[in-house]
Amino acid sequence: MFENIPKLVDNTLRALAQTGYMVVISLAVSIVLGGLLGLLIYLTSEELFLRNRVINNIMNVAVNIIRSIPFLILMIFLLPLSKLIVGTKIGPDAVIVPLSICNTAFFARLAEASFSEVDRGVIEAFVASGAPKISVITKILFPEAFPSFVKNITVTALSVLGYSAMAGLVGGGGLGDLAYRYGYQQYKTDVLLVCIILLIVLVQLIQYTGDGIVSRINKKR
């Protein structure tokens, strides 16, 4: 059943490495930019901080527009931008650009939700005591939202992994590309099955690691 696998070991390992590369880089960008964007959306919606309806609405609309476009369409649309930034429209580097943009918007919404879950009464108490707003953000908002933040990083990592599998449709490399070229176009079912198994293993590892980190954080609180 797996007669094609020995011939494609190098291809499979390369595809696995490409998937890992795309996920790690895109996730890092999404966490940094999405976390900052989510924080700004939260702060500009709260009277206790920097409420500004105009800026808040602009950021909300931008996030909603990106999230409303199916990733495959967004990826194709952003290929010229990938060419401008990384110098190519194919390969893992090219796919990282749309992956990062898509999941930045996704994580921004999750980060905003994490900050919104923080007990408003605690925040109001610190603000009333005269504490600087930056201190409230760093000493109350971030620590209280951190467990939820980590959970959402796990969710985003799984999202990035899932979207990275679509990279094969535009020659982006990774397990999706391997499954598409060999499993679909060449009818090598065993290759397709191996790609599915590897993706399942990656999902389980990400979920297990994320749950473990959250559990440790909660025990220390």
PDB file of C-alpha atoms in Angstrom:
ATOM      1  CA  MET A   1       0.000   0.000   0.000  1.00  0.00           C
ATOM      2  CA  PHE A   2       2.878   2.363   0.773  1.00  0.00           C
ATOM      3  CA  GLU A   3       5.050   1.389  -2.190  1.00  0.00           C
ATOM      4  CA  ASN A   4       5.619   5.012  -3.255  1.00  0.00           C
ATOM      5  CA  ILE A   5       6.785   6.283   0.132  1.00  0.00           C
ATOM      6  CA  PRO A   6      10.389   4.935   0.032  1.00  0.00           C
ATOM      7  CA  LYS A   7      10.896   6.778  -3.263  1.00  0.00           C
ATOM      8  CA  LEU A   8       9.600  10.031  -1.815  1.00  0.00           C
ATOM      9  CA  VAL A   9      11.207  10.127   1.622  1.00  0.00           C
ATOM     10  CA  ASP A  10      13.318  13.167   0.748  1.00  0.00           C
ATOM     11  CA  ASN A  11      10.312  14.946  -0.768  1.00  0.00           C
ATOM     12  CA  THR A  12       8.218  14.181   2.306  1.00  0.00           C
ATOM     13  CA  LEU A  13      10.867  15.431   4.730  1.00  0.00           C
ATOM     14  CA  ARG A  14      11.355  18.566   2.630  1.00  0.00           C
ATOM     15  CA  ALA A  15       7.605  19.172   2.558  1.00  0.00           C
ATOM     16  CA  LEU A  16       7.408  18.681   6.332  1.00  0.00           C
ATOM     17  CA  ALA A  17      10.245  21.168   6.857  1.00  0.00           C
ATOM     18  CA  GLN A  18       8.574  23.679   4.530  1.00  0.00           C
ATOM     19  CA  THR A  19       5.298  23.359   6.418  1.00  0.00           C
ATOM     20  CA  GLY A  20       7.094  23.911   9.721  1.00  0.00           C
ATOM     21  CA  TYR A  21       8.892  26.936   8.290  1.00  0.00           C
ATOM     22  CA  MET A  22       5.683  28.510   6.994  1.00  0.00           C
ATOM     23  CA  VAL A  23       3.819  27.878  10.248  1.00  0.00           C
ATOM     24  CA  VAL A  24       6.544  29.181  12.582  1.00  0.00           C
ATOM     25  CA  ILE A  25       7.266  32.396  10.656  1.00  0.00           C
ATOM     26  CA  SER A  26       3.625  33.186   9.889  1.00  0.00           C
ATOM     27  CA  LEU A  27       2.560  32.444  13.462  1.00  0.00           C
ATOM     28  CA  ALA A  28       5.271  34.694  14.907  1.00  0.00           C
ATOM     29  CA  VAL A  29       4.234  37.573  12.642  1.00  0.00           C
ATOM     30  CA  SER A  30       0.549  36.989  13.410  1.00  0.00           C
ATOM     31  CA  ILE A  31       1.114  36.971  17.174  1.00  0.00           C
ATOM     32  CA  VAL A  32       3.126  40.197  17.169  1.00  0.00           C
ATOM     33  CA  LEU A  33       1.035  42.198  14.706  1.00  0.00           C
ATOM     34  CA  GLY A  34      -2.296  40.602  15.593  1.00  0.00           C
ATOM     35  CA  GLY A  35      -1.676  40.970  19.314  1.00  0.00           C
ATOM     36  CA  LEU A  36      -0.822  44.643  18.901  1.00  0.00           C
ATOM     37  CA  LEU A  37      -3.825  45.227  16.645  1.00  0.00           C
ATOM     38  CA  GLY A  38      -6.139  43.400  19.048  1.00  0.00           C
ATOM     39  CA  LEU A  39      -4.825  45.482  21.942  1.00  0.00           C
ATOM     40  CA  LEU A  40      -5.389  48.723  20.030  1.00  0.00           C
ATOM     41  CA  ILE A  41      -8.923  47.677  19.085  1.00  0.00           C
ATOM     42  CA  TYR A  42      -9.646  46.951  22.740  1.00  0.00           C
ATOM     43  CA  LEU A  43      -8.045  50.143  24.073  1.00  0.00           C
ATOM     44  CA  THR A  44      -9.812  52.396  21.568  1.00  0.00           C
ATOM     45  CA  SER A  45     -13.166  50.868  22.499  1.00  0.00           C
ATOM     46  CA  GLU A  46     -12.775  51.442  26.249  1.00  0.00           C
ATOM     47  CA  GLU A  47     -13.522  54.724  28.025  1.00  0.00           C
ATOM     48  CA  LEU A  48     -11.018  53.747  30.710  1.00  0.00           C
ATOM     49  CA  PHE A  49      -8.164  53.840  28.209  1.00  0.00           C
ATOM     50  CA  LEU A  50      -7.982  55.490  24.788  1.00  0.00           C
ATOM     51  CA  ARG A  51     -11.518  55.436  23.448  1.00  0.00           C
ATOM     52  CA  ASN A  52     -11.620  56.673  19.861  1.00  0.00           C
ATOM     53  CA  ARG A  53     -14.540  55.545  17.744  1.00  0.00           C
ATOM     54  CA  VAL A  54     -13.046  56.632  14.413  1.00  0.00           C
ATOM     55  CA  ILE A  55      -9.785  54.709  14.832  1.00  0.00           C
ATOM     56  CA  ASN A  56     -11.633  51.766  16.370  1.00  0.00           C
ATOM     57  CA  ASN A  57     -14.061  51.572  13.453  1.00  0.00           C
ATOM     58  CA  ILE A  58     -11.257  51.780  10.886  1.00  0.00           C
ATOM     59  CA  MET A  59      -9.359  48.907  12.513  1.00  0.00           C
ATOM     60  CA  ASN A  60     -12.520  46.836  12.914  1.00  0.00           C
ATOM     61  CA  VAL A  61     -13.472  47.298   9.267  1.00  0.00           C
ATOM     62  CA  ALA A  62      -9.943  46.384   8.118  1.00  0.00           C
ATOM     63  CA  VAL A  63      -9.965  43.199  10.203  1.00  0.00           C
ATOM     64  CA  ASN A  64     -13.448  42.263   9.038  1.00  0.00           C
ATOM     65  CA  ILE A  65     -12.559  42.780   5.373  1.00  0.00           C
ATOM     66  CA  ILE A  66      -9.541  40.478   5.599  1.00  0.00           C
ATOM     67  CA  ARG A  67     -11.474  37.842   7.531  1.00  0.00           C
ATOM     68  CA  SER A  68     -14.364  37.910   5.067  1.00  0.00           C
ATOM     69  CA  ILE A  69     -12.187  36.826   2.114  1.00  0.00           C
ATOM     70  CA  PRO A  70     -11.645  33.045   1.771  1.00  0.00           C
ATOM     71  CA  PHE A  71      -7.951  32.281   2.223  1.00  0.00           C
ATOM     72  CA  LEU A  72      -7.451  30.718  -1.199  1.00  0.00           C
ATOM     73  CA  ILE A  73      -8.793  33.848  -2.905  1.00  0.00           C
ATOM     74  CA  LEU A  74      -6.800  36.111  -0.572  1.00  0.00           C
ATOM     75  CA  MET A  75      -3.631  34.116  -1.245  1.00  0.00           C
ATOM     76  CA  ILE A  76      -4.001  34.462  -5.016  1.00  0.00           C
ATOM     77  CA  PHE A  77      -4.863  38.161  -4.689  1.00  0.00           C
ATOM     78  CA  LEU A  78      -1.778  38.853  -2.555  1.00  0.00           C
ATOM     79  CA  LEU A  79       0.735  37.011  -4.746  1.00  0.00           C
ATOM     80  CA  PRO A  80       1.833  40.299  -6.403  1.00  0.00           C
ATOM     81  CA  LEU A  81       2.491  41.678  -2.910  1.00  0.00           C
ATOM     82  CA  SER A  82       4.525  38.558  -2.129  1.00  0.00           C
ATOM     83  CA  LYS A  83       6.539  39.199  -5.290  1.00  0.00           C
ATOM     84  CA  LEU A  84       7.170  42.761  -4.131  1.00  0.00           C
ATOM     85  CA  ILE A  85       8.195  41.780  -0.588  1.00  0.00           C
ATOM     86  CA  VAL A  86      10.108  38.502  -1.010  1.00  0.00           C
ATOM     87  CA  GLY A  87      10.860  38.597  -4.740  1.00  0.00           C
ATOM     88  CA  THR A  88       8.848  35.539  -5.791  1.00  0.00           C
ATOM     89  CA  LYS A  89       5.282  34.337  -6.268  1.00  0.00           C
ATOM     90  CA  ILE A  90       6.019  30.672  -5.563  1.00  0.00           C
ATOM     91  CA  GLY A  91       7.497  28.703  -2.691  1.00  0.00           C
ATOM     92  CA  PRO A  92       7.102  28.925   1.092  1.00  0.00           C
ATOM     93  CA  ASP A  93       8.445  32.485   1.296  1.00  0.00           C
ATOM     94  CA  ALA A  94       5.728  33.748  -1.039  1.00  0.00           C
ATOM     95  CA  VAL A  95       2.960  32.010   0.902  1.00  0.00           C
ATOM     96  CA  ILE A  96       4.144  33.411   4.241  1.00  0.00           C
ATOM     97  CA  VAL A  97       2.919  36.883   3.215  1.00  0.00           C
ATOM     98  CA  PRO A  98      -0.792  36.000   2.760  1.00  0.00           C
ATOM     99  CA  LEU A  99      -0.602  33.529   5.652  1.00  0.00           C
ATOM    100  CA  SER A 100       0.652  36.275   7.953  1.00  0.00           C
ATOM    101  CA  ILE A 101      -1.895  38.851   6.798  1.00  0.00           C
ATOM    102  CA  CYS A 102      -4.828  36.458   7.073  1.00  0.00           C
ATOM    103  CA  ASN A 103      -3.889  35.167  10.510  1.00  0.00           C
ATOM    104  CA  THR A 104      -2.938  38.599  11.829  1.00  0.00           C
ATOM    105  CA  ALA A 105      -6.576  39.598  11.359  1.00  0.00           C
ATOM    106  CA  PHE A 106      -7.713  36.296  12.863  1.00  0.00           C
ATOM    107  CA  PHE A 107      -5.482  36.611  15.931  1.00  0.00           C
ATOM    108  CA  ALA A 108      -6.346  40.298  16.373  1.00  0.00           C
ATOM    109  CA  ARG A 109      -9.964  39.334  16.939  1.00  0.00           C
ATOM    110  CA  LEU A 110      -8.993  36.573  19.379  1.00  0.00           C
ATOM    111  CA  ALA A 111      -6.610  38.888  21.245  1.00  0.00           C
ATOM    112  CA  GLU A 112      -9.308  41.528  21.549  1.00  0.00           C
ATOM    113  CA  ALA A 113     -11.622  38.891  23.039  1.00  0.00           C
ATOM    114  CA  SER A 114      -8.905  37.868  25.529  1.00  0.00           C
ATOM    115  CA  PHE A 115      -8.488  41.444  26.745  1.00  0.00           C
ATOM    116  CA  SER A 116     -12.259  41.922  26.917  1.00  0.00           C
ATOM    117  CA  GLU A 117     -12.546  38.929  29.266  1.00  0.00           C
ATOM    118  CA  VAL A 118     -10.517  40.700  31.967  1.00  0.00           C
ATOM    119  CA  ASP A 119     -12.701  41.746  34.917  1.00  0.00           C
ATOM    120  CA  ARG A 120     -13.638  45.365  34.297  1.00  0.00           C
ATOM    121  CA  GLY A 121     -14.081  45.951  38.019  1.00  0.00           C
ATOM    122  CA  VAL A 122     -10.411  45.184  38.688  1.00  0.00           C
ATOM    123  CA  ILE A 123      -9.348  47.584  35.948  1.00  0.00           C
ATOM    124  CA  GLU A 124     -11.652  50.325  37.252  1.00  0.00           C
ATOM    125  CA  ALA A 125     -10.245  49.900  40.767  1.00  0.00           C
ATOM    126  CA  PHE A 126      -6.671  50.414  39.584  1.00  0.00           C
ATOM    127  CA  VAL A 127      -7.621  53.379  37.400  1.00  0.00           C
ATOM    128  CA  ALA A 128      -9.511  54.948  40.329  1.00  0.00           C
ATOM    129  CA  SER A 129      -6.446  54.526  42.536  1.00  0.00           C
ATOM    130  CA  GLY A 130      -4.543  56.833  40.208  1.00  0.00           C
ATOM    131  CA  ALA A 131      -2.348  54.190  38.605  1.00  0.00           C
ATOM    132  CA  PRO A 132      -0.943  55.222  35.191  1.00  0.00           C
ATOM    133  CA  LYS A 133      -2.747  53.626  32.277  1.00  0.00           C
ATOM    134  CA  ILE A 134       0.441  51.961  31.059  1.00  0.00           C
ATOM    135  CA  SER A 135       0.787  50.292  34.469  1.00  0.00           C
ATOM    136  CA  VAL A 136      -2.807  49.076  34.310  1.00  0.00           C
ATOM    137  CA  ILE A 137      -2.097  47.573  30.894  1.00  0.00           C
ATOM    138  CA  THR A 138       1.173  45.881  31.856  1.00  0.00           C
ATOM    139  CA  LYS A 139       0.331  44.829  35.428  1.00  0.00           C
ATOM    140  CA  ILE A 140      -3.376  44.007  35.167  1.00  0.00           C
ATOM    141  CA  LEU A 141      -4.553  43.631  31.580  1.00  0.00           C
ATOM    142  CA  PHE A 142      -1.700  41.502  30.229  1.00  0.00           C
ATOM    143  CA  PRO A 143      -1.314  39.133  33.218  1.00  0.00           C
ATOM    144  CA  GLU A 144      -5.068  38.555  33.520  1.00  0.00           C
ATOM    145  CA  ALA A 145      -5.504  37.957  29.792  1.00  0.00           C
ATOM    146  CA  PHE A 146      -2.391  35.800  29.396  1.00  0.00           C
ATOM    147  CA  PRO A 147      -3.950  32.299  29.838  1.00  0.00           C
ATOM    148  CA  SER A 148      -6.659  33.108  27.299  1.00  0.00           C
ATOM    149  CA  PHE A 149      -3.997  34.674  25.080  1.00  0.00           C
ATOM    150  CA  VAL A 150      -2.000  31.427  25.059  1.00  0.00           C
ATOM    151  CA  LYS A 151      -5.123  29.405  24.242  1.00  0.00           C
ATOM    152  CA  ASN A 152      -5.743  31.675  21.298  1.00  0.00           C
ATOM    153  CA  ILE A 153      -2.154  31.283  20.115  1.00  0.00           C
ATOM    154  CA  THR A 154      -2.822  27.541  19.950  1.00  0.00           C
ATOM    155  CA  VAL A 155      -6.001  28.127  17.952  1.00  0.00           C
ATOM    156  CA  THR A 156      -4.129  30.439  15.590  1.00  0.00           C
ATOM    157  CA  ALA A 157      -1.293  27.940  15.144  1.00  0.00           C
ATOM    158  CA  LEU A 158      -3.825  25.332  14.048  1.00  0.00           C
ATOM    159  CA  SER A 159      -5.372  27.869  11.683  1.00  0.00           C
ATOM    160  CA  VAL A 160      -1.981  28.657  10.137  1.00  0.00           C
ATOM    161  CA  LEU A 161      -1.253  24.949   9.729  1.00  0.00           C
ATOM    162  CA  GLY A 162      -4.578  24.367   8.016  1.00  0.00           C
ATOM    163  CA  TYR A 163      -4.163  27.300   5.654  1.00  0.00           C
ATOM    164  CA  SER A 164      -0.568  26.328   4.852  1.00  0.00           C
ATOM    165  CA  ALA A 165      -1.892  23.110   3.315  1.00  0.00           C
ATOM    166  CA  MET A 166      -3.569  25.237   0.622  1.00  0.00           C
ATOM    167  CA  ALA A 167      -0.166  26.543  -0.439  1.00  0.00           C
ATOM    168  CA  GLY A 168       0.235  23.573  -2.756  1.00  0.00           C
ATOM    169  CA  LEU A 169      -2.423  24.958  -5.083  1.00  0.00           C
ATOM    170  CA  VAL A 170      -0.122  27.858  -6.009  1.00  0.00           C
ATOM    171  CA  GLY A 171       3.194  26.003  -5.796  1.00  0.00           C
ATOM    172  CA  GLY A 172       3.859  27.096  -2.249  1.00  0.00           C
ATOM    173  CA  GLY A 173       5.447  23.874  -1.062  1.00  0.00           C
ATOM    174  CA  GLY A 174       4.731  21.985   2.137  1.00  0.00           C
ATOM    175  CA  LEU A 175       2.612  18.937   2.843  1.00  0.00           C
ATOM    176  CA  GLY A 176      -0.339  20.388   0.949  1.00  0.00           C
ATOM    177  CA  ASP A 177       1.791  20.713  -2.173  1.00  0.00           C
ATOM    178  CA  LEU A 178       3.051  17.133  -1.793  1.00  0.00           C
ATOM    179  CA  ALA A 179      -0.483  15.816  -1.318  1.00  0.00           C
ATOM    180  CA  TYR A 180      -1.747  17.768  -4.322  1.00  0.00           C
ATOM    181  CA  ARG A 181       1.031  16.910  -6.773  1.00  0.00           C
ATOM    182  CA  TYR A 182       1.483  13.245  -5.896  1.00  0.00           C
ATOM    183  CA  GLY A 183      -1.678  12.255  -4.066  1.00  0.00           C
ATOM    184  CA  TYR A 184      -4.193  14.035  -6.311  1.00  0.00           C
ATOM    185  CA  GLN A 185      -2.571  14.645  -9.690  1.00  0.00           C
ATOM    186  CA  GLN A 186      -0.679  11.335  -9.831  1.00  0.00           C
ATOM    187  CA  TYR A 187      -3.256   9.245  -7.938  1.00  0.00           C
ATOM    188  CA  LYS A 188      -0.726   8.062  -5.341  1.00  0.00           C
ATOM    189  CA  THR A 189      -3.118   7.442  -2.483  1.00  0.00           C
ATOM    190  CA  ASP A 190      -0.387   6.287  -0.121  1.00  0.00           C
ATOM    191  CA  VAL A 191       1.364   9.669  -0.393  1.00  0.00           C
ATOM    192  CA  LEU A 192      -1.921  11.441   0.294  1.00  0.00           C
ATOM    193  CA  LEU A 193      -2.508   9.221   3.329  1.00  0.00           C
ATOM    194  CA  VAL A 194       0.964   9.919   4.731  1.00  0.00           C
ATOM    195  CA  CYS A 195       0.395  13.672   4.351  1.00  0.00           C
ATOM    196  CA  ILE A 196      -2.903  13.356   6.217  1.00  0.00           C
ATOM    197  CA  ILE A 197      -1.254  11.362   9.013  1.00  0.00           C
ATOM    198  CA  LEU A 198       1.559  13.903   9.359  1.00  0.00           C
ATOM    199  CA  LEU A 199      -0.921  16.785   9.531  1.00  0.00           C
ATOM    200  CA  ILE A 200      -2.937  14.956  12.192  1.00  0.00           C
ATOM    201  CA  VAL A 201       0.234  14.387  14.228  1.00  0.00           C
ATOM    202  CA  LEU A 202       1.197  18.065  13.921  1.00  0.00           C
ATOM    203  CA  VAL A 203      -2.265  19.166  15.045  1.00  0.00           C
ATOM    204  CA  GLN A 204      -2.126  16.876  18.074  1.00  0.00           C
ATOM    205  CA  LEU A 205       1.351  18.115  19.014  1.00  0.00           C
ATOM    206  CA  ILE A 206       0.320  21.761  18.757  1.00  0.00           C
ATOM    207  CA  GLN A 207      -2.871  21.208  20.749  1.00  0.00           C
ATOM    208  CA  TYR A 208      -1.136  19.119  23.424  1.00  0.00           C
ATOM    209  CA  THR A 209       1.672  21.658  23.806  1.00  0.00           C
ATOM    210  CA  GLY A 210      -0.736  24.584  24.015  1.00  0.00           C
ATOM    211  CA  ASP A 211      -2.966  22.856  26.571  1.00  0.00           C
ATOM    212  CA  GLY A 212       0.086  21.938  28.640  1.00  0.00           C
ATOM    213  CA  ILE A 213       1.357  25.509  28.729  1.00  0.00           C
ATOM    214  CA  VAL A 214      -2.067  26.859  29.724  1.00  0.00           C
ATOM    215  CA  SER A 215      -2.349  24.240  32.471  1.00  0.00           C
ATOM    216  CA  ARG A 216       1.026  25.248  33.924  1.00  0.00           C
ATOM    217  CA  ILE A 217       0.115  28.934  33.796  1.00  0.00           C
ATOM    218  CA  ASN A 218      -3.157  28.318  35.631  1.00  0.00           C
ATOM    219  CA  LYS A 219      -1.389  26.294  38.335  1.00  0.00           C
ATOM    220  CA  LYS A 220       0.983  29.195  39.017  1.00  0.00           C
ATOM    221  CA  ARG A 221      -1.803  31.756  39.322  1.00  0.00           C
TER     222      ARG A 221
END
